[in-house]
RNA sequence: GGACAGGUGGCUGAGUGGUCAAAAGCAGCAGACUGUAAAUCUGCCGGCCCUUGCGGCCUACGGAGGUUCGAACCCUCCCCUGUCCA
């Protein structure tokens, strides 16, 4: 591959590269020296539950691996104590080594669905940051200025809005920058929200007599709501370990506009191919829902394989188009000896937060029970009476649905006498 | 250390003695319409209980006390945040 081809491959989908010319030079010198580049990306140790938003970055890391470079998957177990100053933050409780190790394992299990395990170095920044002495910290801090730190968007914004900024938060960019020094990183990847931290790394490396790393920022993926970034805490995410049906369903619920963004960031289709598909939808040749199904199928296949993706689509169509039950219907067992209000059952299986909410939703007509009639046809009955009672002697199992997303089969078991 | 301004439900933000479980907006959930899309309309949106009623009870407006028949609202002390001065 020529350098130009490599550049095109590596910068595809990237929001910003600082600087492309430096990357070119670094690629060339590395090739000449037969030395792989050291490519670093940091991850928070507290959220080992990866979602599609993370895969945008992981894909880019993989591209570097494809070209033979070394990817360092850095777990920020030390910086995790500070917390990235993206909100108001306090000093977090240190995690035990066991917790960190457990999270790292979880990471590996998920990350290697995309990354090549053999070409990935997993490291922890507590290895060097934890070893710094007080003097080392002072030395590190002396190499940067307050004015430059508060240039950071989060800081200047909070300053302007008269919101608090704790002093330790200033250490976050410095610590992350120092990681690059410790690792002698050639390239650091991150989301666009990481730009400031990545730039600090460039500066600090030069302060410590190293060539400045090239930084590449990846777009932040919007969550299912299409507005806020995909995040677990906002609940607008698709986890990469989720079962196929759930992934498929969530992807089908995104807006048509967002669909194109997902096509761009979560599939391997080229821009040209995507544009072609979009044109086909715009000209009413392809129904938008079909385009969305294709997207969902593609993404599910990435993590579960094509057969599972195919099945997920079939189930989806059965459930929402034909009003049937999915194949892998969730089943919950409950113990019930006495008749019990359905509202309590619904709260018990986690459909609703409280009995009060369950009753409210029942009144609103959100709750349905499924039964098979004499002809074996599935019949849905809407239960709007909040006092409706489930009698274990009438039902050994019921299928309940609340809203469009909550659907489960409840097995009603009775304990034998004296078995409490 | 001083002066001043603030701390209300997931967020923004009204309310300054009873009619306040607390306006309004956002977010969320549900219903209708659909393609589990968008837009729109409607309802809900602290908890518990039941006889599901414009029902009863509990908890809640930074914390602790106090005044009052009654406090998010008044008083005292404390904690927290910001601005300016030092």
mmCIF file with all atom_site columns, C-alpha atoms (C1' of nucleotides) in Angstrom, chain B residues 3-44:
data_model
loop_
_atom_site.group_PDB
_atom_site.id
_atom_site.type_symbol
_atom_site.label_atom_id
_atom_site.label_alt_id
_atom_site.label_comp_id
_atom_site.label_asym_id
_atom_site.label_entity_id
_atom_site.label_seq_id
_atom_site.pdbx_PDB_ins_code
_atom_site.Cartn_x
_atom_site.Cartn_y
_atom_site.Cartn_z
_atom_site.occupancy
_atom_site.B_iso_or_equiv
_atom_site.pdbx_formal_charge
_atom_site.auth_seq_id
_atom_site.auth_comp_id
_atom_site.auth_asym_id
_atom_site.auth_atom_id
_atom_site.pdbx_PDB_model_num
ATOM 1  C "C1'" . A B 1 3  ? -19.352 42.319 51.401 1.00 0.00 ? 3  A B "C1'" 1
ATOM 2  C "C1'" . C B 1 4  ? -23.054 40.520 48.283 1.00 0.00 ? 4  C B "C1'" 1
ATOM 3  C "C1'" . A B 1 5  ? -25.992 36.785 45.585 1.00 0.00 ? 5  A B "C1'" 1
ATOM 4  C "C1'" . G B 1 6  ? -27.749 31.920 45.622 1.00 0.00 ? 6  G B "C1'" 1
ATOM 5  C "C1'" . G B 1 7  ? -29.076 26.363 47.054 1.00 0.00 ? 7  G B "C1'" 1
ATOM 6  C "C1'" . U B 1 8  ? -36.781 23.976 44.830 1.00 0.00 ? 8  U B "C1'" 1
ATOM 7  C "C1'" . G B 1 9  ? -38.688 17.444 41.715 1.00 0.00 ? 9  G B "C1'" 1
ATOM 8  C "C1'" . G B 1 10 ? -33.908 13.866 36.234 1.00 0.00 ? 10 G B "C1'" 1
ATOM 9  C "C1'" . C B 1 11 ? -32.643 19.079 34.139 1.00 0.00 ? 11 C B "C1'" 1
ATOM 10 C "C1'" . U B 1 12 ? -34.034 24.432 33.412 1.00 0.00 ? 12 U B "C1'" 1
ATOM 11 C "C1'" . G B 1 13 ? -36.943 27.391 36.457 1.00 0.00 ? 13 G B "C1'" 1
ATOM 12 C "C1'" . A B 1 14 ? -41.662 29.819 39.077 1.00 0.00 ? 14 A B "C1'" 1
ATOM 13 C "C1'" . G B 1 15 ? -43.433 30.101 43.905 1.00 0.00 ? 15 G B "C1'" 1
ATOM 14 C "C1'" . U B 1 16 ? -41.923 34.224 49.511 1.00 0.00 ? 16 U B "C1'" 1
ATOM 15 C "C1'" . G B 1 17 ? -47.283 31.910 55.592 1.00 0.00 ? 17 G B "C1'" 1
ATOM 16 C "C1'" . G B 1 18 ? -52.727 28.091 54.271 1.00 0.00 ? 18 G B "C1'" 1
ATOM 17 C "C1'" . U B 1 19 ? -56.145 27.013 47.956 1.00 0.00 ? 19 U B "C1'" 1
ATOM 18 C "C1'" . C B 1 20 ? -48.420 23.288 47.203 1.00 0.00 ? 20 C B "C1'" 1
ATOM 19 C "C1'" . A B 1 21 ? -46.950 16.761 45.836 1.00 0.00 ? 21 A B "C1'" 1
ATOM 20 C "C1'" . A B 1 22 ? -45.302 22.381 44.444 1.00 0.00 ? 22 A B "C1'" 1
ATOM 21 C "C1'" . A B 1 23 ? -46.498 26.756 37.789 1.00 0.00 ? 23 A B "C1'" 1
ATOM 22 C "C1'" . A B 1 24 ? -44.091 26.420 33.083 1.00 0.00 ? 24 A B "C1'" 1
ATOM 23 C "C1'" . G B 1 25 ? -40.631 24.246 29.702 1.00 0.00 ? 25 G B "C1'" 1
ATOM 24 C "C1'" . C B 1 26 ? -37.349 20.079 28.551 1.00 0.00 ? 26 C B "C1'" 1
ATOM 25 C "C1'" . A B 1 27 ? -36.505 14.946 29.104 1.00 0.00 ? 27 A B "C1'" 1
ATOM 26 C "C1'" . G B 1 28 ? -39.215 10.412 30.109 1.00 0.00 ? 28 G B "C1'" 1
ATOM 27 C "C1'" . C B 1 29 ? -43.491 6.941  29.946 1.00 0.00 ? 29 C B "C1'" 1
ATOM 28 C "C1'" . A B 1 30 ? -48.284 5.627  27.848 1.00 0.00 ? 30 A B "C1'" 1
ATOM 29 C "C1'" . G B 1 31 ? -52.481 6.132  24.295 1.00 0.00 ? 31 G B "C1'" 1
ATOM 30 C "C1'" . A B 1 32 ? -54.251 7.649  19.113 1.00 0.00 ? 32 A B "C1'" 1
ATOM 31 C "C1'" . C B 1 33 ? -52.207 7.989  14.125 1.00 0.00 ? 33 C B "C1'" 1
ATOM 32 C "C1'" . U B 1 34 ? -47.990 5.261  11.718 1.00 0.00 ? 34 U B "C1'" 1
ATOM 33 C "C1'" . G B 1 35 ? -43.233 2.146  9.452  1.00 0.00 ? 35 G B "C1'" 1
ATOM 34 C "C1'" . U B 1 36 ? -41.684 0.314  17.353 1.00 0.00 ? 36 U B "C1'" 1
ATOM 35 C "C1'" . A B 1 37 ? -39.657 6.560  11.987 1.00 0.00 ? 37 A B "C1'" 1
ATOM 36 C "C1'" . A B 1 38 ? -40.835 11.859 11.920 1.00 0.00 ? 38 A B "C1'" 1
ATOM 37 C "C1'" . A B 1 39 ? -44.678 15.343 12.837 1.00 0.00 ? 39 A B "C1'" 1
ATOM 38 C "C1'" . U B 1 40 ? -49.226 16.003 15.482 1.00 0.00 ? 40 U B "C1'" 1
ATOM 39 C "C1'" . C B 1 41 ? -52.948 15.342 19.294 1.00 0.00 ? 41 C B "C1'" 1
ATOM 40 C "C1'" . U B 1 42 ? -54.125 13.303 24.323 1.00 0.00 ? 42 U B "C1'" 1
ATOM 41 C "C1'" . G B 1 43 ? -52.984 11.494 29.167 1.00 0.00 ? 43 G B "C1'" 1
ATOM 42 C "C1'" . C B 1 44 ? -49.426 10.443 32.968 1.00 0.00 ? 44 C B "C1'" 1
#
